[in-house]
PDB file of C-alpha atoms in Angstrom:
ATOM      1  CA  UNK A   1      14.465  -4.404  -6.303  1.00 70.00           C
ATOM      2  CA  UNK A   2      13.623  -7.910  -8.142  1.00 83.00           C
ATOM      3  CA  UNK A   3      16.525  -9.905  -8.973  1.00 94.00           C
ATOM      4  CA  UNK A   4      16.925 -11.573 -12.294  1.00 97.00           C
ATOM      5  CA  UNK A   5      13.974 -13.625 -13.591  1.00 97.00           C
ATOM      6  CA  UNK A   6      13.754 -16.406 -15.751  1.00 97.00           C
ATOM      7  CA  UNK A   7      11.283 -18.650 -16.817  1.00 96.00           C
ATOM      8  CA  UNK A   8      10.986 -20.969 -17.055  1.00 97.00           C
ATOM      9  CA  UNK A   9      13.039 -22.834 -14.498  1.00 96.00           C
ATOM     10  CA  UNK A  10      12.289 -26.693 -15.820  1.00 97.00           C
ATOM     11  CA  UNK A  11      11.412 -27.768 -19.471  1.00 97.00           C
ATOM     12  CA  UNK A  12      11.756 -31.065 -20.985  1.00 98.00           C
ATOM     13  CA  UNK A  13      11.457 -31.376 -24.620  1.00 97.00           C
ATOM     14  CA  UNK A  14      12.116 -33.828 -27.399  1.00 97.00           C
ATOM     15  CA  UNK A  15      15.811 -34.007 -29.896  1.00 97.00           C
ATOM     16  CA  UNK A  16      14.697 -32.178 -33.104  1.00 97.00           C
ATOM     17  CA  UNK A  17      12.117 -29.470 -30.586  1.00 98.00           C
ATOM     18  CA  UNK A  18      12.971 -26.021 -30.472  1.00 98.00           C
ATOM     19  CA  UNK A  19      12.515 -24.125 -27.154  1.00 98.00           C
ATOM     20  CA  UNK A  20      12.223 -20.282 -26.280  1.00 98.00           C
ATOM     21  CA  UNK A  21      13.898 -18.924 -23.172  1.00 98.00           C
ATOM     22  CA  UNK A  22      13.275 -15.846 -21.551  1.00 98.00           C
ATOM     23  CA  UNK A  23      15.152 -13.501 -19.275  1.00 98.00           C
ATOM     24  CA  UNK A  24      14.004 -10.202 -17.468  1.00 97.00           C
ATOM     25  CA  UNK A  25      16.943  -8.391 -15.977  1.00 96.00           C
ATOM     26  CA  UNK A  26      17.085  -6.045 -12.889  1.00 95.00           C
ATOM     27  CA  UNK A  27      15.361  -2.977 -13.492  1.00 94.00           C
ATOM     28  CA  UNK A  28      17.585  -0.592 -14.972  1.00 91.00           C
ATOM     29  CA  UNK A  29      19.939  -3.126 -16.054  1.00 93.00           C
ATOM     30  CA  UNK A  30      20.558  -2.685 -20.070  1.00 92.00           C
ATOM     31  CA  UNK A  31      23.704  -5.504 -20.453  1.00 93.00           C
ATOM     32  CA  UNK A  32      22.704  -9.050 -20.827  1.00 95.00           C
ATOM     33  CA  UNK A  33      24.732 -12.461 -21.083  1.00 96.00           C
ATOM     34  CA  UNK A  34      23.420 -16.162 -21.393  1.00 98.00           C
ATOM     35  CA  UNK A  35      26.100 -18.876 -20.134  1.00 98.00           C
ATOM     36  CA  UNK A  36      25.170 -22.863 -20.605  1.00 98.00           C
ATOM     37  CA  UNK A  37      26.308 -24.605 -17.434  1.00 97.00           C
ATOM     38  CA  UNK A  38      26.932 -28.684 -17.547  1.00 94.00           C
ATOM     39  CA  UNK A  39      28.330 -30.823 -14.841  1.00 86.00           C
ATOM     40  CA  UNK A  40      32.232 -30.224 -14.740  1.00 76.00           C
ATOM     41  CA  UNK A  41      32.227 -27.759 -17.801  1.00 82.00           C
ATOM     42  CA  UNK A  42      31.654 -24.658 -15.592  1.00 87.00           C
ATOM     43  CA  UNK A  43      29.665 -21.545 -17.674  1.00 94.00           C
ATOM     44  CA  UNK A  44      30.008 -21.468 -21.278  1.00 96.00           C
ATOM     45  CA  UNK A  45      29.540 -17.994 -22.848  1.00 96.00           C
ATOM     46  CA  UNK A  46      26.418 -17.831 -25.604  1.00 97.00           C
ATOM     47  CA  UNK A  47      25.875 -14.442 -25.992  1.00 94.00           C
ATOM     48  CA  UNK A  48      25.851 -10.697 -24.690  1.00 94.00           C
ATOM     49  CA  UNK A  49      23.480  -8.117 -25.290  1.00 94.00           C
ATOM     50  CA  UNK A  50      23.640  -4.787 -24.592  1.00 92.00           C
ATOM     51  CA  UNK A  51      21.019  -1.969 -25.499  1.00 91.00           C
ATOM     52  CA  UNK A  52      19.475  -4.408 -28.362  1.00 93.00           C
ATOM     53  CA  UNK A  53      22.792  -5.262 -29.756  1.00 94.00           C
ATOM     54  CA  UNK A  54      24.756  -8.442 -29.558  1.00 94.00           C
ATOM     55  CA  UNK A  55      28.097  -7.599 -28.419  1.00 91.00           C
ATOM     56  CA  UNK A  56      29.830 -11.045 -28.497  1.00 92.00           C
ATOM     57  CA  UNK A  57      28.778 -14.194 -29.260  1.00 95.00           C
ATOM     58  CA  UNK A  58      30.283 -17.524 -28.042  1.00 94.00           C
ATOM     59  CA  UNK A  59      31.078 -20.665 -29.843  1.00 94.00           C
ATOM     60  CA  UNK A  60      28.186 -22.533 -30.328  1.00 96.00           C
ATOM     61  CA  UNK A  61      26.288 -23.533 -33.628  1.00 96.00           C
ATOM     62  CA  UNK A  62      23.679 -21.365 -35.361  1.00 96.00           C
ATOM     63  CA  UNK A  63      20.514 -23.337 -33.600  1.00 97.00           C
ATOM     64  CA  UNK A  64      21.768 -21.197 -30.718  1.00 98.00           C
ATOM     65  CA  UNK A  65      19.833 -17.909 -30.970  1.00 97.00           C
ATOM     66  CA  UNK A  66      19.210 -14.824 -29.344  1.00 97.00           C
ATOM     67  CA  UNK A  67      17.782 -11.500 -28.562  1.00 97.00           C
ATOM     68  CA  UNK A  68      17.216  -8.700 -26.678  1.00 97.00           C
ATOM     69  CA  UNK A  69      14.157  -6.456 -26.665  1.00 96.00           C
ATOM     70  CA  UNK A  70      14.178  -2.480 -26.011  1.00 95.00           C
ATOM     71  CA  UNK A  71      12.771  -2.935 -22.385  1.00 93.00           C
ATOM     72  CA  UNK A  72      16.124  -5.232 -21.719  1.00 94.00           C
ATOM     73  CA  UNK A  73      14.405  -7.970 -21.889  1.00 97.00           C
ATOM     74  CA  UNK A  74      15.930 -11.296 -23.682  1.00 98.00           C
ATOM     75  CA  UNK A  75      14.994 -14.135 -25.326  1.00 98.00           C
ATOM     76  CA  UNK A  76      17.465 -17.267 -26.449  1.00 98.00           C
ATOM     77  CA  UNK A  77      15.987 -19.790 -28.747  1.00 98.00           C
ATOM     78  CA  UNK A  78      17.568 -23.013 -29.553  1.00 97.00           C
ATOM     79  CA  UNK A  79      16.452 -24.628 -32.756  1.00 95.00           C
ATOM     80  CA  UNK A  80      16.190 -28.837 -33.352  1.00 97.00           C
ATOM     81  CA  UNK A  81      17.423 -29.780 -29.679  1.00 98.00           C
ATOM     82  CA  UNK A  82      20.147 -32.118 -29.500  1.00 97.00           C
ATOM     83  CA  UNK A  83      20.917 -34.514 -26.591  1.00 97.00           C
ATOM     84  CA  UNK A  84      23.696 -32.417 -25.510  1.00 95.00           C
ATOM     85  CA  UNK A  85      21.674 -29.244 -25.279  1.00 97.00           C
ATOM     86  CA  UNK A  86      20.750 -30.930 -21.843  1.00 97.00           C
ATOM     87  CA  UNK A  87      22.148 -28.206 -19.370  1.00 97.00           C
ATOM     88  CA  UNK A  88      21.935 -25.183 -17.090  1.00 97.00           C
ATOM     89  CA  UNK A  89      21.018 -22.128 -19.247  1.00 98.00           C
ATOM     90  CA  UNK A  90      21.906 -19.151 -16.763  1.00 98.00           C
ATOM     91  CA  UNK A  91      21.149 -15.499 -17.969  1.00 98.00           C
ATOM     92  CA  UNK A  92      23.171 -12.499 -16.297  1.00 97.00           C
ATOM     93  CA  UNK A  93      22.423  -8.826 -16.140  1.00 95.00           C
ATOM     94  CA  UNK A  94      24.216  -5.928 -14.932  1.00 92.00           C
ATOM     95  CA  UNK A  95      24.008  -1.853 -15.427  1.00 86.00           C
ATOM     96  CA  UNK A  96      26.726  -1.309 -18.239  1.00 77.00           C
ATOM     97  CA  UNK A  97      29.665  -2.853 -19.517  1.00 68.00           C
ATOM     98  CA  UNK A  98      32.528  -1.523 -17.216  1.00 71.00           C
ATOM     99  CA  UNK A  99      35.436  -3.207 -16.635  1.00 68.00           C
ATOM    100  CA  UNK A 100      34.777  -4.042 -13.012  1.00 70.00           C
ATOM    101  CA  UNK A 101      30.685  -4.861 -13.484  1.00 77.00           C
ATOM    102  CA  UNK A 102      29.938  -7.503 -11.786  1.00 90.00           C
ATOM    103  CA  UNK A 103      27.228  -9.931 -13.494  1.00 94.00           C
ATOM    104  CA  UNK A 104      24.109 -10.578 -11.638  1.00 96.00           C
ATOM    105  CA  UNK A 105      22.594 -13.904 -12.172  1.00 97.00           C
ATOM    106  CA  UNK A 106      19.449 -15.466 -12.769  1.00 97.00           C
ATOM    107  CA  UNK A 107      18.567 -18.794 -11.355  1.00 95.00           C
ATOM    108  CA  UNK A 108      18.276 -20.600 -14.404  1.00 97.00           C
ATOM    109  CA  UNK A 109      16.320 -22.607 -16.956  1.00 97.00           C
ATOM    110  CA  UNK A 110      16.848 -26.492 -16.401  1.00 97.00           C
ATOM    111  CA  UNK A 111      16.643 -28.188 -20.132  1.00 97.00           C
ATOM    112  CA  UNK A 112      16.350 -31.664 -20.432  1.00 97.00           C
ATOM    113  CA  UNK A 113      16.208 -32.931 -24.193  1.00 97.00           C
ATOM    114  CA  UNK A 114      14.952 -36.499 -24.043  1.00 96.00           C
TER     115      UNK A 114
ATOM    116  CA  UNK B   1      41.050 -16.044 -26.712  1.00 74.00           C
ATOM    117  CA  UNK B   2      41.061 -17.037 -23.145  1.00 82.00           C
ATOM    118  CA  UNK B   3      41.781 -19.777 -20.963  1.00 91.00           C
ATOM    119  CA  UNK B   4      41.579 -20.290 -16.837  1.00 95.00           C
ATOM    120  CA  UNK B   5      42.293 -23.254 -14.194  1.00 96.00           C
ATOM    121  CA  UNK B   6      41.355 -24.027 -11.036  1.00 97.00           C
ATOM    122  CA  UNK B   7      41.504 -27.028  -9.348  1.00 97.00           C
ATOM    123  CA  UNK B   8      38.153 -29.368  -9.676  1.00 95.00           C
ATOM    124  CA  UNK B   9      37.383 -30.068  -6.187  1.00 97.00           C
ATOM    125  CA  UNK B  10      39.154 -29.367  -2.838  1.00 98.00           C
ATOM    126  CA  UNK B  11      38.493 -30.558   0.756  1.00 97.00           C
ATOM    127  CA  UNK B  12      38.817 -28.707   3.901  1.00 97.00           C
ATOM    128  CA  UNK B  13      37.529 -28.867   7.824  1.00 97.00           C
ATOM    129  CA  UNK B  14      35.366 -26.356   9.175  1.00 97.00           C
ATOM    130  CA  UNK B  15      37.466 -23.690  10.865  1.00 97.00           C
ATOM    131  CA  UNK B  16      40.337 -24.179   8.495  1.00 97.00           C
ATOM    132  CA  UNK B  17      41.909 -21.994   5.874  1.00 97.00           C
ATOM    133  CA  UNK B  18      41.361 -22.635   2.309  1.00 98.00           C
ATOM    134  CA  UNK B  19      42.976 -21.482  -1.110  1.00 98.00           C
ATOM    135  CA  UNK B  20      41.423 -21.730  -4.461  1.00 98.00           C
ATOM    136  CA  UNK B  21      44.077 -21.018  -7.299  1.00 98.00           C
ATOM    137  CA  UNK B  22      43.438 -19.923 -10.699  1.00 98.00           C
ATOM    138  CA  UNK B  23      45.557 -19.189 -13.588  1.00 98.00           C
ATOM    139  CA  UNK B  24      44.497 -17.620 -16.727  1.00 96.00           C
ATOM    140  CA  UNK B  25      46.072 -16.603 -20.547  1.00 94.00           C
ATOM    141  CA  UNK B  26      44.270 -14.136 -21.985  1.00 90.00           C
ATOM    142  CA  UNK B  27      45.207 -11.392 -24.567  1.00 85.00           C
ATOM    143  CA  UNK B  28      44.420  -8.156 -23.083  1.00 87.00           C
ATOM    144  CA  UNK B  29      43.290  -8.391 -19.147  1.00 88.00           C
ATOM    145  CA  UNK B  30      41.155  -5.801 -17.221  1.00 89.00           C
ATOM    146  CA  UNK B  31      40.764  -8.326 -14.060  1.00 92.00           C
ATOM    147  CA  UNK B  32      39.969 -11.141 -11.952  1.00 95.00           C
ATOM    148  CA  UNK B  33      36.914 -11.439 -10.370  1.00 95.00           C
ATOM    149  CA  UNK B  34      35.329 -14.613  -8.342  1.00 97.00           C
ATOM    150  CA  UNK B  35      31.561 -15.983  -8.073  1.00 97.00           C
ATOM    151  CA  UNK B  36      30.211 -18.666  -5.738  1.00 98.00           C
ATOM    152  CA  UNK B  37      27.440 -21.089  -6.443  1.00 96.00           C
ATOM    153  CA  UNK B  38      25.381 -23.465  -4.328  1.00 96.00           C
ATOM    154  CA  UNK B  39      24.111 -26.315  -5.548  1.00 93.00           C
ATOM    155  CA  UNK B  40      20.898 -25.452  -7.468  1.00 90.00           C
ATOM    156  CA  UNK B  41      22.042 -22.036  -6.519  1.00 93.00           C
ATOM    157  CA  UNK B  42      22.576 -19.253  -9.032  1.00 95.00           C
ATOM    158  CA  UNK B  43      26.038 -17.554  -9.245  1.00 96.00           C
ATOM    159  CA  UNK B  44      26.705 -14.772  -6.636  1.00 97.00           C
ATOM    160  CA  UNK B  45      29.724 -12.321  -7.204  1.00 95.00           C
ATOM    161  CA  UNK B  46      32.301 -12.679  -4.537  1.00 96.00           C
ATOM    162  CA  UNK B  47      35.200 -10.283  -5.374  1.00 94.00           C
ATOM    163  CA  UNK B  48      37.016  -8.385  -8.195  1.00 93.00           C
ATOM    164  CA  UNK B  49      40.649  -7.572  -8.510  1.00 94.00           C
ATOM    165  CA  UNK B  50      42.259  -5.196 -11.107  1.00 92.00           C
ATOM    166  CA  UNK B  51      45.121  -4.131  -9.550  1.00 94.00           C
ATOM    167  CA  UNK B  52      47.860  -6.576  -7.750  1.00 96.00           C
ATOM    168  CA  UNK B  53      47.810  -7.704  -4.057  1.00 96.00           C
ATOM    169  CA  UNK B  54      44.772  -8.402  -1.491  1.00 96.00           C
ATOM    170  CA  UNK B  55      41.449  -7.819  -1.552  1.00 94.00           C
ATOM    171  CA  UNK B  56      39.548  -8.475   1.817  1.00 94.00           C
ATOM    172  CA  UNK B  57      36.156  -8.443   2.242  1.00 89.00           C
ATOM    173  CA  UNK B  58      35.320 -10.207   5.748  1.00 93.00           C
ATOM    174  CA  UNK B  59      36.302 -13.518   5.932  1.00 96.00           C
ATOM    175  CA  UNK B  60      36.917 -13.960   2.202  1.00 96.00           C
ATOM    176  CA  UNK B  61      40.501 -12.857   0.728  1.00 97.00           C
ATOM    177  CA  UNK B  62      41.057 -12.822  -3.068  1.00 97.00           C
ATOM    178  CA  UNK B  63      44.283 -11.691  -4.750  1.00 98.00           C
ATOM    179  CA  UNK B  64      45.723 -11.011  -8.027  1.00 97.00           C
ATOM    180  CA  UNK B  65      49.283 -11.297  -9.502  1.00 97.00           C
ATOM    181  CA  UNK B  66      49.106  -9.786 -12.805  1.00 95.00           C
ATOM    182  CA  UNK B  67      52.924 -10.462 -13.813  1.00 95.00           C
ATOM    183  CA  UNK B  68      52.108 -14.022 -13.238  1.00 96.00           C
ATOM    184  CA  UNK B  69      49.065 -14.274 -14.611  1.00 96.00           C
ATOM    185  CA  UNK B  70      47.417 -15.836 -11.138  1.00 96.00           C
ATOM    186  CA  UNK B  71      45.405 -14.807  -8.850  1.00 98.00           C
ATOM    187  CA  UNK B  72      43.768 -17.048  -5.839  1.00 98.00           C
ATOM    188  CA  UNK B  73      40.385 -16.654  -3.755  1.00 98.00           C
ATOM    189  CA  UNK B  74      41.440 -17.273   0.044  1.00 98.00           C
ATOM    190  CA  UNK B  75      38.593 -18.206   3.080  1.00 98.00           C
ATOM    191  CA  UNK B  76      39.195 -18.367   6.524  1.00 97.00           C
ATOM    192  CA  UNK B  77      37.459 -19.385   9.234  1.00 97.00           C
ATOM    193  CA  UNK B  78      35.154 -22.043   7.383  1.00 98.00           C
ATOM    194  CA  UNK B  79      32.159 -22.937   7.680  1.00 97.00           C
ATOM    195  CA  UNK B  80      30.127 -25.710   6.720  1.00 97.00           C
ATOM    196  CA  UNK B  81      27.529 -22.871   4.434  1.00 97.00           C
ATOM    197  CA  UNK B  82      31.234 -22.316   2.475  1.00 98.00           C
ATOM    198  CA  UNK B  83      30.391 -25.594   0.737  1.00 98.00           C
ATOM    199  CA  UNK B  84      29.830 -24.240  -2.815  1.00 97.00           C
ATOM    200  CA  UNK B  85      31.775 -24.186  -6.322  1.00 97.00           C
ATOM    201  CA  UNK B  86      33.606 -21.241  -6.685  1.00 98.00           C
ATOM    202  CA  UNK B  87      34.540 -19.688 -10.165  1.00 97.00           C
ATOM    203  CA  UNK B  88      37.542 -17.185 -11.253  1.00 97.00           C
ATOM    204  CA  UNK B  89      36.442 -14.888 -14.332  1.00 96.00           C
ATOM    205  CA  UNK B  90      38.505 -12.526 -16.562  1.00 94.00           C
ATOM    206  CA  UNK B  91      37.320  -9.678 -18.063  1.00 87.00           C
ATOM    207  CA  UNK B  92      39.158  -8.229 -20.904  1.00 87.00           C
ATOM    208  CA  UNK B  93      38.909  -6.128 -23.984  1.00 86.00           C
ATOM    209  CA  UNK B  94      35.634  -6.171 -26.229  1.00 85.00           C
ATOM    210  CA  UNK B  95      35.230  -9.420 -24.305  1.00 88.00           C
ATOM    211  CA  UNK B  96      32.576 -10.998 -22.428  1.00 90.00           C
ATOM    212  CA  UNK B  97      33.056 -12.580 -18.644  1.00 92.00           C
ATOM    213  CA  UNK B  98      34.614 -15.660 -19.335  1.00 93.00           C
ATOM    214  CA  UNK B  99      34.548 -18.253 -16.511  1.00 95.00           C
ATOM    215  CA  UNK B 100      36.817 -20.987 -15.530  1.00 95.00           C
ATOM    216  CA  UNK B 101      35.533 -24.556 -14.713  1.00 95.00           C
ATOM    217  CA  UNK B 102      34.976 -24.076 -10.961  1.00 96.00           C
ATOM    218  CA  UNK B 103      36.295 -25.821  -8.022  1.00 97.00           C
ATOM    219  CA  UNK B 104      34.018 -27.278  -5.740  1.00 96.00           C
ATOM    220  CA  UNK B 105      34.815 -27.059  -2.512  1.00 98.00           C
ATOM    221  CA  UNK B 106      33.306 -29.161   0.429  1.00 98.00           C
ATOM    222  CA  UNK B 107      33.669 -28.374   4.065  1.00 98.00           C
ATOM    223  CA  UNK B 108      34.239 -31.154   6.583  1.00 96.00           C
ATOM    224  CA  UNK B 109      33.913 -31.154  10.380  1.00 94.00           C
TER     225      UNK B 109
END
């Protein structure tokens, strides 16, 4: 079974860009979460998505987007890119949202806002 | 909301015995769980507890004290692979995973 995918793994952009990420999740999976990771900070919930619907969403401005589609898929989007947008962006899937799942990660989109 | 620490970085020789601690606050708690990460690595889960006391799972211990809000990931027999940063989570109600800062831990010989 394919593990998390998600492309791509290295952009560079531009402050005032936007940029479109994308996430496929293991097949089957219908719960998906997007963390930002930065040196030292550890992984900083953005959002959750389960079945097309955002569950939670974590503390970060409105340029910080998201969505899920009905094959699971998910998409973040992150509007006029800042200089401290330049992180990990890590996208996690699992089957449900039970107490014990345990999240299955992606290996990441590298941003770089220049 | 919630909150977690864990130590930033720790040192230890191959062979050794290492503990990661991690304390959390949290309003409502279903558990604790742990994830490991190599550099450039994606996050792996390690362990979950929900109930108090041990977990083992080969080499890798992790344990939960629910009264005091604490729970601590435990490896024995290092090795030099071990060298990773290793995160506690909490999972609680209509909440998502949240994750503490990591500790990075670094295996000597």
């Amino acid at each position: 079974k394919a593990g998390v995918t998600q492309t791509p793994r290295y952009l560079i952009k531009t402050r005032g860009q936007q940029v479109t990420l994308s996430c496929s999740p293991i097949s089957g999976h219908r719960s998906v979460s997007w963390y930002q990771q930065t040196p030292g900070q550890g992984l900083q919930f953005l959002f959750e998505y389960f079945s097309e619907t955002q569950r939670n969403k974590g503390n970060f401005p409105g340029r910080f987007s998201g969505r899920q589609f009905s094959n699971s898929r998910s998409e973040m989007n992150v509007s006029t890119l800042e200089l401290g947008d330049s992180a990990l962006y890590l996208c996690a899937s699992s089957l449900e949202r039970a107490r014990d799942e345990k999240l299955f990660f992606g290996s990441g989109t590298q941003l770089s806002v220049l | 909301g919630q909150s977690l620490e864990q130590p930033s970085e720790v040192t230890a020789v191959e062979g050794a015995i290492v503990q990661i601690n991690c304390t959390y606050q949290t309003s409502g708690f279903y558990g604790l769980s742990w994830y490991q990460q190599h550099d450039g690595g994606a996050p792996t889960f390690l362990s979950y507890n929900a109930l108090d006391g041990l977990e083992e799972t080969g080499r890798f211990s992790s344990f939960l004290s629910r009264s005091d809000s604490y729970g601590y990931l435990l490896l024995q027999e290092l090795q030099m692979k071990d060298s990773a940063s290793y995160f506690c989570a909490v999972r609680s109600p209509f909440s998502p995973l949240v994750f503490g800062k990591g500790t990075r831990l670094s295996v000597i010989a």
